[in-house]
Short mmCIF file of C-alpha atoms in Angstrom, two decimals:
data_model
loop_
_atom_site.label_atom_id
_atom_site.label_comp_id
_atom_site.label_asym_id
_atom_site.label_seq_id
_atom_site.Cartn_x
_atom_site.Cartn_y
_atom_site.Cartn_z
CA UNK A 980 36.45 41.47 -46.89
CA UNK A 981 36.83 41.75 -43.09
CA UNK A 982 33.50 43.59 -42.83
CA UNK A 983 31.74 40.85 -44.78
CA UNK A 984 33.23 38.22 -42.45
CA UNK A 985 32.06 40.15 -39.40
CA UNK A 986 28.64 40.48 -40.97
CA UNK A 987 28.50 36.72 -41.56
CA UNK A 988 29.55 36.01 -37.99
CA UNK A 989 26.75 38.20 -36.65
CA UNK A 990 24.21 36.43 -38.84
CA UNK A 991 25.37 33.01 -37.64
CA UNK A 992 25.05 34.11 -34.02
CA UNK A 993 21.56 35.47 -34.63
CA UNK A 994 20.13 32.44 -36.40
CA UNK A 995 21.95 29.46 -34.99
CA UNK A 996 22.91 30.45 -31.49
CA UNK A 997 25.33 27.55 -31.36
CA UNK A 998 27.96 29.29 -29.26
CA UNK A 999 28.83 28.99 -25.62
CA UNK A 1000 26.16 30.39 -23.31
CA UNK A 1001 25.90 31.54 -19.75
CA UNK A 1002 23.21 30.63 -17.27
CA UNK A 1003 19.87 32.13 -18.20
CA UNK A 1004 18.23 34.66 -15.95
CA UNK A 1005 14.79 33.64 -14.73
CA UNK A 1006 13.31 36.96 -15.79
CA UNK A 1007 14.62 36.55 -19.37
CA UNK A 1008 13.70 33.17 -20.83
CA UNK A 1009 14.99 33.16 -24.44
CA UNK A 1010 12.66 30.31 -25.35
CA UNK A 1011 9.52 32.28 -24.68
CA UNK A 1012 10.25 33.76 -28.10
CA UNK A 1013 12.31 31.19 -30.06
CA UNK A 1014 14.10 32.30 -33.19
CA UNK A 1015 14.35 28.84 -34.78
CA UNK A 1016 11.93 25.91 -34.83
CA UNK A 1017 12.32 22.74 -36.88
CA UNK A 1018 9.78 19.94 -37.03
CA UNK A 1019 10.20 16.53 -38.65
CA UNK A 1020 7.13 14.32 -38.71
CA UNK A 1021 6.94 11.14 -36.64
CA UNK A 1022 8.58 7.89 -37.69
CA UNK A 1023 5.11 6.54 -38.50
CA UNK A 1024 4.42 9.45 -40.85
CA UNK A 1025 7.89 9.12 -42.39
CA UNK A 1026 7.19 5.44 -43.06
CA UNK A 1027 3.82 6.26 -44.63
CA UNK A 1028 5.43 8.74 -47.00
CA UNK A 1029 8.30 6.36 -47.76
CA UNK A 1030 5.76 3.70 -48.71
CA UNK A 1031 4.03 6.20 -51.02
CA UNK A 1032 7.32 7.14 -52.73
CA UNK A 1033 8.34 3.48 -53.06
CA UNK A 1034 5.06 2.75 -54.80
CA UNK A 1035 5.60 5.58 -57.26
CA UNK A 1036 9.11 4.32 -58.00
CA UNK A 1037 7.79 0.84 -58.84
CA UNK A 1038 9.16 -0.65 -55.62
CA UNK A 1039 5.84 -1.08 -53.85
CA UNK A 1040 6.34 -4.69 -52.73
CA UNK A 1041 9.94 -4.16 -51.63
CA UNK A 1042 8.86 -1.05 -49.77
CA UNK A 1043 6.05 -2.84 -47.97
CA UNK A 1044 8.41 -5.60 -46.86
CA UNK A 1045 11.11 -3.28 -45.51
CA UNK A 1046 8.72 -0.81 -43.92
CA UNK A 1047 6.57 -3.62 -42.56
CA UNK A 1048 9.64 -5.03 -40.83
CA UNK A 1049 10.40 -1.65 -39.26
CA UNK A 1050 6.79 -1.32 -38.06
CA UNK A 1051 6.84 -4.80 -36.58
CA UNK A 1052 9.86 -3.86 -34.44
CA UNK A 1053 7.90 -1.07 -32.76
CA UNK A 1054 5.75 -2.06 -29.80
CA UNK A 1055 4.40 -0.49 -26.64
CA UNK A 1056 7.93 0.73 -25.84
CA UNK A 1057 8.34 2.26 -29.27
CA UNK A 1058 11.22 1.53 -31.61
CA UNK A 1059 14.25 1.00 -29.37
CA UNK A 1060 12.52 3.34 -26.92
CA UNK A 1061 11.74 6.01 -29.55
CA UNK A 1062 8.08 7.00 -29.84
CA UNK A 1063 7.06 6.48 -33.47
CA UNK A 1064 3.88 8.57 -33.22
CA UNK A 1065 5.35 11.94 -32.16
CA UNK A 1066 7.41 14.37 -34.27
CA UNK A 1067 11.07 15.26 -33.86
CA UNK A 1068 11.73 18.88 -32.89
CA UNK A 1069 14.58 21.39 -32.83
CA UNK A 1070 14.49 24.80 -31.17
CA UNK A 1071 16.85 27.72 -30.54
CA UNK A 1072 16.47 31.05 -28.77
CA UNK A 1073 18.52 34.01 -27.70
CA UNK A 1074 18.24 36.33 -24.70
CA UNK A 1075 17.74 40.08 -25.08
CA UNK A 1076 21.39 40.73 -24.23
CA UNK A 1077 22.64 38.08 -26.68
CA UNK A 1078 24.45 36.17 -23.94
CA UNK A 1079 22.15 33.19 -23.49
CA UNK A 1080 21.56 31.09 -26.59
CA UNK A 1081 19.95 27.78 -25.65
CA UNK A 1082 19.09 25.19 -28.25
CA UNK A 1083 18.21 21.51 -28.29
CA UNK A 1084 17.20 18.63 -30.51
CA UNK A 1085 14.14 16.82 -29.12
CA UNK A 1086 13.80 13.07 -29.68
CA UNK A 1087 10.34 11.60 -28.91
CA UNK A 1088 10.65 8.91 -26.25
CA UNK A 1089 8.21 6.10 -25.50
CA UNK A 1090 10.38 4.30 -22.95
CA UNK A 1091 13.48 5.80 -21.31
CA UNK A 1092 15.00 2.51 -20.18
CA UNK A 1093 14.74 0.93 -23.64
CA UNK A 1094 16.36 3.97 -25.22
CA UNK A 1095 19.28 3.94 -22.78
CA UNK A 1096 19.74 0.22 -23.37
CA UNK A 1097 19.95 0.93 -27.09
CA UNK A 1098 22.58 3.62 -26.48
CA UNK A 1099 24.68 1.22 -24.46
CA UNK A 1100 24.28 -2.02 -26.45
CA UNK A 1101 24.14 -0.68 -29.99
CA UNK A 1102 26.13 2.56 -29.87
CA UNK A 1103 28.47 1.91 -26.94
CA UNK A 1104 27.43 5.16 -25.27
CA UNK A 1105 27.40 5.17 -21.45
CA UNK A 1106 26.05 8.54 -20.27
CA UNK A 1107 26.90 9.93 -16.84
CA UNK A 1108 23.97 11.35 -14.91
CA UNK A 1109 24.31 14.31 -12.52
CA UNK A 1110 22.08 15.16 -9.56
CA UNK A 1111 19.77 17.27 -11.75
CA UNK A 1112 19.12 14.35 -14.07
CA UNK A 1113 21.25 15.67 -16.96
CA UNK A 1114 23.12 13.00 -18.92
CA UNK A 1115 26.59 13.71 -20.30
CA UNK A 1116 28.39 11.58 -22.88
CA UNK A 1117 30.88 11.72 -25.74
CA UNK A 1118 30.33 10.80 -29.38
CA UNK A 1119 33.24 9.70 -31.58
CA UNK A 1120 34.57 12.50 -33.84
CA UNK A 1121 32.50 15.13 -31.98
CA UNK A 1122 34.93 17.55 -30.23
CA UNK A 1123 32.58 18.57 -27.40
CA UNK A 1124 30.62 16.75 -24.76
CA UNK A 1125 26.93 16.20 -25.44
CA UNK A 1126 24.25 16.68 -22.81
CA UNK A 1127 20.75 15.21 -22.68
CA UNK A 1128 17.74 15.22 -20.42
CA UNK A 1129 14.50 13.23 -20.33
CA UNK A 1130 11.42 15.42 -19.87
CA UNK A 1131 7.89 15.82 -21.23
CA UNK A 1132 8.02 12.58 -23.22
CA UNK A 1133 11.17 13.69 -25.08
CA UNK A 1134 14.94 13.50 -24.81
CA UNK A 1135 16.36 17.02 -25.05
CA UNK A 1136 19.89 16.92 -26.52
CA UNK A 1137 22.26 19.93 -26.56
CA UNK A 1138 25.92 20.94 -26.59
CA UNK A 1139 28.31 22.20 -25.41
CA UNK A 1140 26.72 23.99 -22.42
CA UNK A 1141 24.84 21.93 -19.85
CA UNK A 1142 22.87 25.02 -18.82
CA UNK A 1143 20.93 24.77 -22.08
CA UNK A 1144 19.02 21.95 -20.39
CA UNK A 1145 18.17 23.81 -17.21
CA UNK A 1146 14.62 22.99 -16.11
CA UNK A 1147 13.76 26.69 -16.55
CA UNK A 1148 14.73 26.52 -20.20
CA UNK A 1149 12.94 23.33 -21.27
CA UNK A 1150 9.89 24.22 -23.38
CA UNK A 1151 7.00 21.79 -23.43
CA UNK A 1152 6.40 20.18 -26.84
CA UNK A 1153 3.02 21.89 -27.26
CA UNK A 1154 4.72 25.27 -26.86
CA UNK A 1155 6.88 24.83 -29.94
CA UNK A 1156 4.91 22.41 -32.12
CA UNK A 1157 4.28 23.90 -35.54
CA UNK A 1158 0.72 23.69 -36.79
CA UNK A 1159 1.83 22.17 -40.03
CA UNK A 1160 1.48 18.68 -41.49
CA UNK A 1161 4.45 18.98 -43.87
CA UNK A 1162 7.08 16.27 -43.69
CA UNK A 1163 9.71 18.85 -42.67
CA UNK A 1164 8.96 22.39 -41.49
CA UNK A 1165 11.57 25.03 -40.64
CA UNK A 1166 10.52 28.34 -39.11
CA UNK A 1167 12.90 31.25 -38.49
CA UNK A 1168 11.31 34.15 -36.61
CA UNK A 1169 13.14 37.45 -37.19
CA UNK A 1170 10.59 39.26 -34.99
CA UNK A 1171 12.04 37.40 -31.99
CA UNK A 1172 15.65 38.41 -32.63
CA UNK A 1173 16.68 40.97 -29.97
CA UNK A 1174 17.01 44.55 -31.24
CA UNK A 1175 20.60 44.67 -30.04
CA UNK A 1176 21.62 41.82 -32.35
CA UNK A 1177 19.66 43.27 -35.25
CA UNK A 1178 21.47 46.58 -34.87
CA UNK A 1179 24.82 44.79 -34.63
CA UNK A 1180 24.19 42.83 -37.81
CA UNK A 1181 22.79 45.81 -39.73
CA UNK A 1182 25.78 47.94 -38.72
CA UNK A 1183 28.21 45.40 -40.15
CA UNK A 1184 26.01 44.89 -43.23
CA UNK A 1185 25.78 48.62 -44.00
CA UNK A 1186 29.54 49.04 -43.56
CA UNK A 1187 30.19 46.25 -46.06
CA UNK A 1188 27.77 47.74 -48.59
CA UNK A 1189 29.22 51.23 -48.11
CA UNK A 1190 32.55 49.90 -49.34
CA UNK A 1191 30.82 48.37 -52.38
CA UNK A 1192 29.20 51.75 -53.16
CA UNK A 1193 32.57 53.50 -53.20
CA UNK A 1194 34.21 50.97 -55.52
CA UNK A 1195 34.13 51.94 -59.18
CA UNK A 1196 34.21 49.21 -61.79
CA UNK A 1197 36.15 49.47 -65.07
CA UNK A 1198 34.19 51.33 -67.80
CA UNK A 1199 31.53 52.30 -65.27
CA UNK A 1200 29.76 55.49 -66.35
CA UNK A 1201 28.49 58.07 -63.83
CA UNK A 1202 24.93 56.99 -64.64
CA UNK A 1203 25.77 53.34 -64.01
CA UNK A 1204 27.53 54.20 -60.74
CA UNK A 1205 24.51 56.18 -59.58
CA UNK A 1206 22.23 53.25 -60.36
CA UNK A 1207 24.56 50.92 -58.45
CA UNK A 1208 24.38 53.20 -55.43
CA UNK A 1209 20.58 53.27 -55.64
CA UNK A 1210 20.45 49.48 -55.97
CA UNK A 1211 22.67 49.05 -52.90
CA UNK A 1212 20.48 51.47 -50.95
CA UNK A 1213 17.44 49.43 -52.01
CA UNK A 1214 19.08 46.20 -50.81
CA UNK A 1215 19.93 47.82 -47.46
CA UNK A 1216 16.37 49.08 -47.01
CA UNK A 1217 14.95 45.65 -47.94
CA UNK A 1218 17.16 43.83 -45.42
CA UNK A 1219 16.19 46.32 -42.71
CA UNK A 1220 12.53 45.89 -43.54
CA UNK A 1221 12.85 42.11 -43.48
CA UNK A 1222 14.54 42.02 -40.06
CA UNK A 1223 12.16 44.53 -38.52
CA UNK A 1224 8.86 43.56 -40.13
CA UNK A 1225 9.00 39.82 -40.88
CA UNK A 1226 7.09 37.76 -38.31
CA UNK A 1227 8.35 34.41 -39.60
CA UNK A 1228 10.16 32.80 -42.51
CA UNK A 1229 9.21 29.21 -43.26
CA UNK A 1230 10.50 26.41 -45.43
CA UNK A 1231 8.26 23.37 -45.94
CA UNK A 1232 8.98 20.07 -47.66
CA UNK A 1233 6.18 17.59 -48.13
CA UNK A 1234 5.04 14.43 -49.90
CA UNK A 1235 1.26 14.09 -49.69
CA UNK A 1236 -0.18 10.77 -50.87
CA UNK A 1237 -3.77 12.03 -50.56
CA UNK A 1238 -3.29 14.83 -53.10
CA UNK A 1239 -0.39 13.12 -54.93
CA UNK A 1240 1.75 16.25 -54.44
CA UNK A 1241 5.47 16.61 -53.82
CA UNK A 1242 6.17 20.18 -52.78
CA UNK A 1243 8.71 22.66 -51.48
CA UNK A 1244 7.42 26.02 -50.24
CA UNK A 1245 9.14 29.17 -48.98
CA UNK A 1246 7.02 31.69 -47.06
CA UNK A 1247 7.48 35.09 -45.45
CA UNK A 1248 4.79 36.10 -42.98
CA UNK A 1249 4.92 39.84 -42.22
CA UNK A 1250 3.98 41.54 -38.97
CA UNK A 1251 0.41 42.76 -39.03
CA UNK A 1252 -0.13 46.33 -40.34
CA UNK A 1253 3.56 46.69 -41.29
CA UNK A 1254 4.83 48.12 -44.58
CA UNK A 1255 5.92 44.59 -45.49
CA UNK A 1256 2.36 43.38 -44.88
CA UNK A 1257 1.03 46.09 -47.20
CA UNK A 1258 3.54 45.04 -49.86
CA UNK A 1259 2.51 41.39 -49.51
CA UNK A 1260 -1.11 42.43 -49.89
CA UNK A 1261 -0.30 44.47 -53.00
CA UNK A 1262 1.02 41.30 -54.70
CA UNK A 1263 -2.32 39.55 -54.42
CA UNK A 1264 -4.14 39.13 -57.72
CA UNK A 1265 -3.24 42.27 -59.65
CA UNK A 1266 -5.01 42.81 -62.98
CA UNK A 1267 -3.31 41.16 -65.93
CA UNK A 1268 -4.08 41.68 -69.63
CA UNK A 1269 -1.78 38.93 -70.85
CA UNK A 1270 -3.24 36.47 -68.35
CA UNK A 1271 -6.62 37.00 -70.01
CA UNK A 1272 -5.34 36.91 -73.59
CA UNK A 1273 -3.65 33.52 -73.16
CA UNK A 1274 -5.72 30.60 -71.87
CA UNK A 1275 -4.60 29.95 -68.28
CA UNK A 1276 -5.82 26.36 -68.61
CA UNK A 1277 -3.20 25.60 -71.25
CA UNK A 1278 -1.19 22.43 -70.43
CA UNK A 1279 1.93 24.61 -70.60
CA UNK A 1280 1.40 28.09 -69.16
CA UNK A 1281 3.66 30.84 -67.86
CA UNK A 1282 2.41 34.23 -66.66
CA UNK A 1283 4.32 37.04 -64.94
CA UNK A 1284 2.40 39.99 -63.56
CA UNK A 1285 4.09 42.60 -61.36
CA UNK A 1286 5.64 46.08 -61.36
CA UNK A 1287 9.39 46.61 -61.06
CA UNK A 1288 10.75 48.65 -58.12
CA UNK A 1289 11.71 52.19 -59.11
CA UNK A 1290 15.45 51.50 -59.00
CA UNK A 1291 15.09 48.52 -61.40
CA UNK A 1292 12.72 50.50 -63.58
CA UNK A 1293 15.35 53.22 -63.90
CA UNK A 1294 18.06 50.65 -64.65
CA UNK A 1295 15.93 49.08 -67.40
CA UNK A 1296 15.22 52.52 -68.85
CA UNK A 1297 18.92 53.37 -68.96
CA UNK A 1298 19.72 49.99 -70.53
CA UNK A 1299 17.02 50.41 -73.19
CA UNK A 1300 18.29 53.85 -74.16
CA UNK A 1301 21.82 52.51 -74.56
CA UNK A 1302 20.65 49.45 -76.52
CA UNK A 1303 18.63 51.67 -78.87
CA UNK A 1304 21.53 54.05 -79.44
CA UNK A 1305 23.94 51.17 -80.16
CA UNK A 1306 21.49 49.48 -82.53
CA UNK A 1307 20.83 52.64 -84.48
CA UNK A 1308 24.52 53.39 -84.75
CA UNK A 1309 25.42 49.91 -86.03
CA UNK A 1310 22.39 49.47 -88.29
CA UNK A 1311 22.27 50.31 -92.00
CA UNK A 1312 21.85 54.08 -92.48
CA UNK A 1313 18.96 53.62 -94.92
CA UNK A 1314 16.95 51.72 -92.27
CA UNK A 1315 17.84 53.98 -89.35
CA UNK A 1316 14.82 56.27 -89.59
CA UNK A 1317 12.27 53.45 -89.60
CA UNK A 1318 14.11 51.59 -86.85
CA UNK A 1319 14.09 54.72 -84.70
CA UNK A 1320 10.32 55.05 -85.12
CA UNK A 1321 9.83 51.45 -83.99
CA UNK A 1322 12.11 51.94 -80.99
CA UNK A 1323 10.28 55.11 -79.95
CA UNK A 1324 6.93 53.35 -80.21
CA UNK A 1325 8.11 50.37 -78.15
CA UNK A 1326 10.01 52.30 -75.47
CA UNK A 1327 6.99 53.39 -73.35
CA UNK A 1328 6.07 49.73 -72.89
CA UNK A 1329 9.64 48.61 -72.12
CA UNK A 1330 10.26 51.52 -69.73
CA UNK A 1331 6.93 51.31 -67.92
CA UNK A 1332 8.24 48.87 -65.33
CA UNK A 1333 5.10 46.79 -65.86
CA UNK A 1334 5.88 43.11 -66.31
CA UNK A 1335 2.69 41.54 -67.67
CA UNK A 1336 3.19 38.77 -70.19
CA UNK A 1337 2.07 35.19 -70.69
CA UNK A 1338 2.91 32.14 -72.77
CA UNK A 1339 0.51 29.28 -73.39
CA UNK A 1340 0.92 26.06 -75.34
CA UNK A 1341 -2.09 24.01 -76.45
CA UNK A 1342 -2.14 20.58 -78.14
CA UNK A 1343 -4.04 20.28 -81.41
CA UNK A 1344 -6.11 17.43 -82.78
CA UNK A 1345 -3.41 16.48 -85.31
CA UNK A 1346 -0.81 15.81 -82.61
CA UNK A 1347 0.94 19.15 -82.94
CA UNK A 1348 1.13 22.21 -80.65
CA UNK A 1349 0.01 25.83 -80.90
CA UNK A 1350 2.04 28.35 -78.88
CA UNK A 1351 0.67 31.78 -77.96
CA UNK A 1352 2.35 34.82 -76.44
CA UNK A 1353 0.80 38.01 -75.05
CA UNK A 1354 2.28 41.12 -73.50
CA UNK A 1355 0.67 44.23 -72.10
CA UNK A 1356 1.46 47.34 -74.13
CA UNK A 1357 1.19 51.02 -73.27
CA UNK A 1358 0.37 52.11 -76.81
CA UNK A 1359 -0.16 49.02 -78.92
CA UNK A 1360 -1.69 50.84 -81.87
CA UNK A 1361 1.34 53.14 -82.18
CA UNK A 1362 3.66 50.12 -82.21
CA UNK A 1363 1.49 48.53 -84.90
CA UNK A 1364 1.58 51.68 -87.02
CA UNK A 1365 5.38 51.92 -86.77
CA UNK A 1366 5.80 48.26 -87.77
CA UNK A 1367 3.43 48.63 -90.73
CA UNK A 1368 5.28 51.69 -91.97
CA UNK A 1369 8.62 49.87 -91.69
CA UNK A 1370 7.25 46.77 -93.45
CA UNK A 1371 5.99 48.86 -96.36
CA UNK A 1372 9.54 50.13 -96.97
CA UNK A 1373 11.27 46.78 -96.42
CA UNK A 1374 13.02 44.88 -99.25
CA UNK A 1375 10.77 42.81 -101.54
CA UNK A 1376 11.91 39.46 -100.09
CA UNK A 1377 10.90 40.64 -96.61
CA UNK A 1378 7.58 42.08 -97.79
CA UNK A 1379 6.71 38.73 -99.38
CA UNK A 1380 6.74 37.13 -95.93
CA UNK A 1381 4.45 39.72 -94.35
CA UNK A 1382 0.74 39.78 -94.98
CA UNK A 1383 -0.48 42.89 -93.18
CA UNK A 1384 -4.19 43.36 -92.46
CA UNK A 1385 -4.75 39.78 -93.61
CA UNK A 1386 -8.02 39.61 -91.67
CA UNK A 1387 -10.11 41.88 -89.52
CA UNK A 1388 -12.14 41.27 -86.36
CA UNK A 1389 -14.12 44.36 -85.41
CA UNK A 1390 -11.65 47.23 -85.47
CA UNK A 1391 -8.62 44.99 -84.95
CA UNK A 1392 -6.44 43.86 -87.86
CA UNK A 1393 -4.79 40.45 -87.90
CA UNK A 1394 -1.36 40.19 -89.49
CA UNK A 1395 0.38 37.11 -90.85
CA UNK A 1396 4.11 36.43 -90.88
CA UNK A 1397 4.85 33.53 -93.22
CA UNK A 1398 7.65 31.79 -91.32
CA UNK A 1399 6.52 28.15 -91.67
CA UNK A 1400 8.92 27.20 -94.45
CA UNK A 1401 11.92 28.65 -92.57
CA UNK A 1402 11.37 26.57 -89.41
CA UNK A 1403 13.80 23.73 -88.70
CA UNK A 1404 12.69 20.12 -89.03
CA UNK A 1405 11.75 19.61 -85.38
CA UNK A 1406 9.84 22.91 -85.20
CA UNK A 1407 7.89 21.92 -88.33
CA UNK A 1408 7.05 18.57 -86.76
CA UNK A 1409 5.85 20.24 -83.53
CA UNK A 1410 4.16 23.36 -84.96
CA UNK A 1411 3.57 22.41 -88.58
CA UNK A 1412 4.53 24.70 -91.43
CA UNK A 1413 2.28 27.35 -89.99
CA UNK A 1414 2.42 31.13 -90.08
CA UNK A 1415 2.85 33.40 -87.09
CA UNK A 1416 -0.35 35.38 -86.57
CA UNK A 1417 -0.41 38.53 -84.45
CA UNK A 1418 -2.64 41.46 -83.61
CA UNK A 1419 -2.46 44.65 -81.56
CA UNK A 1420 -4.99 46.19 -79.26
CA UNK A 1421 -3.93 49.30 -77.45
CA UNK A 1422 -3.67 47.28 -74.22
CA UNK A 1423 -1.82 44.22 -75.44
CA UNK A 1424 -0.10 42.33 -78.25
CA UNK A 1425 -1.14 38.75 -78.93
CA UNK A 1426 0.89 36.45 -81.20
CA UNK A 1427 0.52 32.77 -81.97
CA UNK A 1428 2.11 30.07 -84.10
CA UNK A 1429 0.89 26.56 -84.83
CA UNK A 1430 -2.07 24.90 -86.55
CA UNK A 1431 -4.61 26.84 -84.44
CA UNK A 1432 -2.71 30.14 -84.36
CA UNK A 1433 -5.30 32.18 -86.25
CA UNK A 1434 -8.08 30.84 -84.05
CA UNK A 1435 -6.07 31.57 -80.85
CA UNK A 1436 -5.44 35.21 -81.82
CA UNK A 1437 -9.11 35.79 -82.62
CA UNK A 1438 -10.17 34.22 -79.29
CA UNK A 1439 -7.84 36.53 -77.39
CA UNK A 1440 -9.14 39.77 -78.88
CA UNK A 1441 -12.20 39.90 -76.65
CA UNK A 1442 -10.15 39.44 -73.47
CA UNK A 1443 -10.55 41.81 -70.53
CA UNK A 1444 -7.98 42.09 -67.75
CA UNK A 1445 -8.30 39.42 -65.06
CA UNK A 1446 -6.79 39.02 -61.62
CA UNK A 1447 -3.55 37.04 -61.62
CA UNK A 1448 -0.74 36.18 -59.19
CA UNK A 1449 2.75 37.70 -59.73
CA UNK A 1450 4.05 34.48 -61.27
CA UNK A 1451 2.47 31.23 -62.34
CA UNK A 1452 4.24 28.44 -64.21
CA UNK A 1453 2.57 25.14 -65.06
CA UNK A 1454 4.03 22.47 -67.28
CA UNK A 1455 2.03 19.46 -68.40
CA UNK A 1456 4.56 16.77 -69.24
CA UNK A 1457 2.11 14.96 -71.51
CA UNK A 1458 2.11 17.98 -73.85
CA UNK A 1459 5.82 18.65 -73.38
CA UNK A 1460 6.90 15.23 -74.68
CA UNK A 1461 5.66 16.21 -78.13
CA UNK A 1462 8.67 18.55 -78.39
CA UNK A 1463 11.26 15.80 -77.83
CA UNK A 1464 13.55 15.84 -80.86
CA UNK A 1465 14.83 12.26 -80.80
CA UNK A 1466 12.18 9.97 -82.23
CA UNK A 1467 13.04 7.01 -79.99
CA UNK A 1468 12.73 9.09 -76.83
CA UNK A 1469 9.61 10.85 -78.07
CA UNK A 1470 7.73 7.67 -78.96
CA UNK A 1471 8.71 6.06 -75.67
CA UNK A 1472 7.67 9.18 -73.75
CA UNK A 1473 4.32 9.38 -75.54
CA UNK A 1474 3.69 5.70 -74.80
CA UNK A 1475 4.63 6.01 -71.11
CA UNK A 1476 2.69 9.26 -70.73
CA UNK A 1477 -0.44 7.58 -72.01
CA UNK A 1478 0.06 4.60 -69.70
CA UNK A 1479 0.72 6.71 -66.60
CA UNK A 1480 -1.22 9.96 -66.94
CA UNK A 1481 -4.41 8.81 -68.69
CA UNK A 1482 -5.39 7.00 -65.50
CA UNK A 1483 -5.30 10.29 -63.57
CA UNK A 1484 -6.07 13.41 -65.64
CA UNK A 1485 -3.92 16.31 -64.48
CA UNK A 1486 -1.33 14.05 -62.86
CA UNK A 1487 1.40 15.25 -65.23
CA UNK A 1488 1.67 18.77 -63.76
CA UNK A 1489 4.80 20.55 -62.56
CA UNK A 1490 4.18 24.03 -61.14
CA UNK A 1491 6.01 27.01 -59.67
CA UNK A 1492 3.91 29.82 -58.18
CA UNK A 1493 4.78 33.13 -56.53
CA UNK A 1494 1.94 34.88 -54.76
CA UNK A 1495 1.09 37.47 -52.14
CA UNK A 1496 -1.74 38.14 -49.70
CA UNK A 1497 -1.40 37.63 -45.97
CA UNK A 1498 2.05 36.19 -46.70
CA UNK A 1499 4.57 36.07 -49.55
CA UNK A 1500 4.96 32.55 -50.87
CA UNK A 1501 7.04 30.78 -53.51
CA UNK A 1502 6.00 27.16 -54.01
CA UNK A 1503 7.27 24.41 -56.27
CA UNK A 1504 5.13 21.32 -56.63
CA UNK A 1505 4.81 18.31 -58.87
CA UNK A 1506 2.44 15.41 -59.01
CA UNK A 1507 3.93 12.28 -57.47
CA UNK A 1508 2.69 10.27 -60.45
CA UNK A 1509 5.45 11.92 -62.47
CA UNK A 1510 7.95 9.72 -60.65
CA UNK A 1511 6.34 6.70 -62.32
CA UNK A 1512 6.86 8.37 -65.69
CA UNK A 1513 10.49 9.32 -64.95
CA UNK A 1514 11.27 5.78 -63.77
CA UNK A 1515 9.90 4.35 -67.02
CA UNK A 1516 11.82 6.93 -69.07
CA UNK A 1517 15.06 5.96 -67.30
CA UNK A 1518 14.87 2.58 -69.04
CA UNK A 1519 14.80 4.04 -72.57
CA UNK A 1520 17.88 3.02 -74.52
CA UNK A 1521 18.98 0.44 -71.96
CA UNK A 1522 19.61 -3.14 -73.02
CA UNK A 1523 18.41 -5.94 -70.74
#
């Protein structure tokens, strides 16, 4: 536990630098390579986005009145001396020896006198000014003195060390401005962390993980312990790689009225020509069989397309072997032979470490949905043969539900599983009393259920692998509302969806994407118009 605490302390020092500092040496300016930059858009931009959100929430008039009042209070001297056209900034740095850790919050200033008047009249703060122009004051419930300095059109605010505001340490705004229009941008730059601090942190981190490697859990087999050790080694290597090869890590929050997008993005930008850069590049648009078999334009679509690291691949393989052994041992003896054949046929796909599968949901003309699923296989025809052999020996009641080789397209057989009558009431309403249709090619399995299931399977058979990102999730709310079980909610949702989304096709999308290339990025986004829908739905069931 002590090692983990030391590790956490080192990390806090590295990223925040909010400890006492000593005077910076002129030859070592920590802010030439800052480790933390935060940018919040100007008050004017914040007001614009607030007006956009208010309109989506059905409070457009109220929003205009309140925001109009705020705008009217801002004149040539800004809003109480604050410049409403420039962004707010935060920066932090650390010297190569880890002793100097300056940081400051930067408030944009239009008029210094007006701002100081506001501090005095509205907040009761009377700063004391020293001969260097640094202001010092106290804030209620803050245990340390706060220091501030006017420079470069900003008020630099820091604590507890006055030396943080030395003229040699004050960066100009243009030196730290992020070239990003997001509402809020946070950038941590591991490449600027001094090697000494990296080594200190990694030493503590490795010590903590070494203890975890030694610990043996109850019922842990030697194979499981070996895998745990390999996983811990992989984590250690990944953390080292991140600290040594990541140029920057960014978090971005935005509300864009022009594109009607609300988004949150996390990015890792690797150093050029590093191993991390090569890994990021390897994630870009790998070939996917499932992504081709299932229509990527489906209103509801989910595709995963990547290869597991070796240590996870080995863990999955071990888990599959154990699961197969347990299933065979517990299963009926008379079915054991056929089950073993199926397991052996499926195992190469499950143990390959290749994650390539997709789900797509399409609306049909009769108001129902058709859901399709595809997964890349290593030996699809062998799996098909094993299943057909097992089905032929199954009990009569099972065989009556399976229609093997029901149709044929080229050299591919289509099979039908008659499950429609066994679906629950809501599933029947959404999918109809339809069969599950499926077919194997050697490269992939495609299965579909719903009114257009047969048609969807046939359309997929001609698919060739296409480039796809590691993960793509898109949910069209207009299609999703058809699955709502409660009739009152469903009818209300369908009504509101038509009112809101029909005006802007595609405005019902929620998405989550993971992709590579020149950077690794995970991004969540949703159309702002969805807020209108959610506001309307919040009234369902309420009595006026």
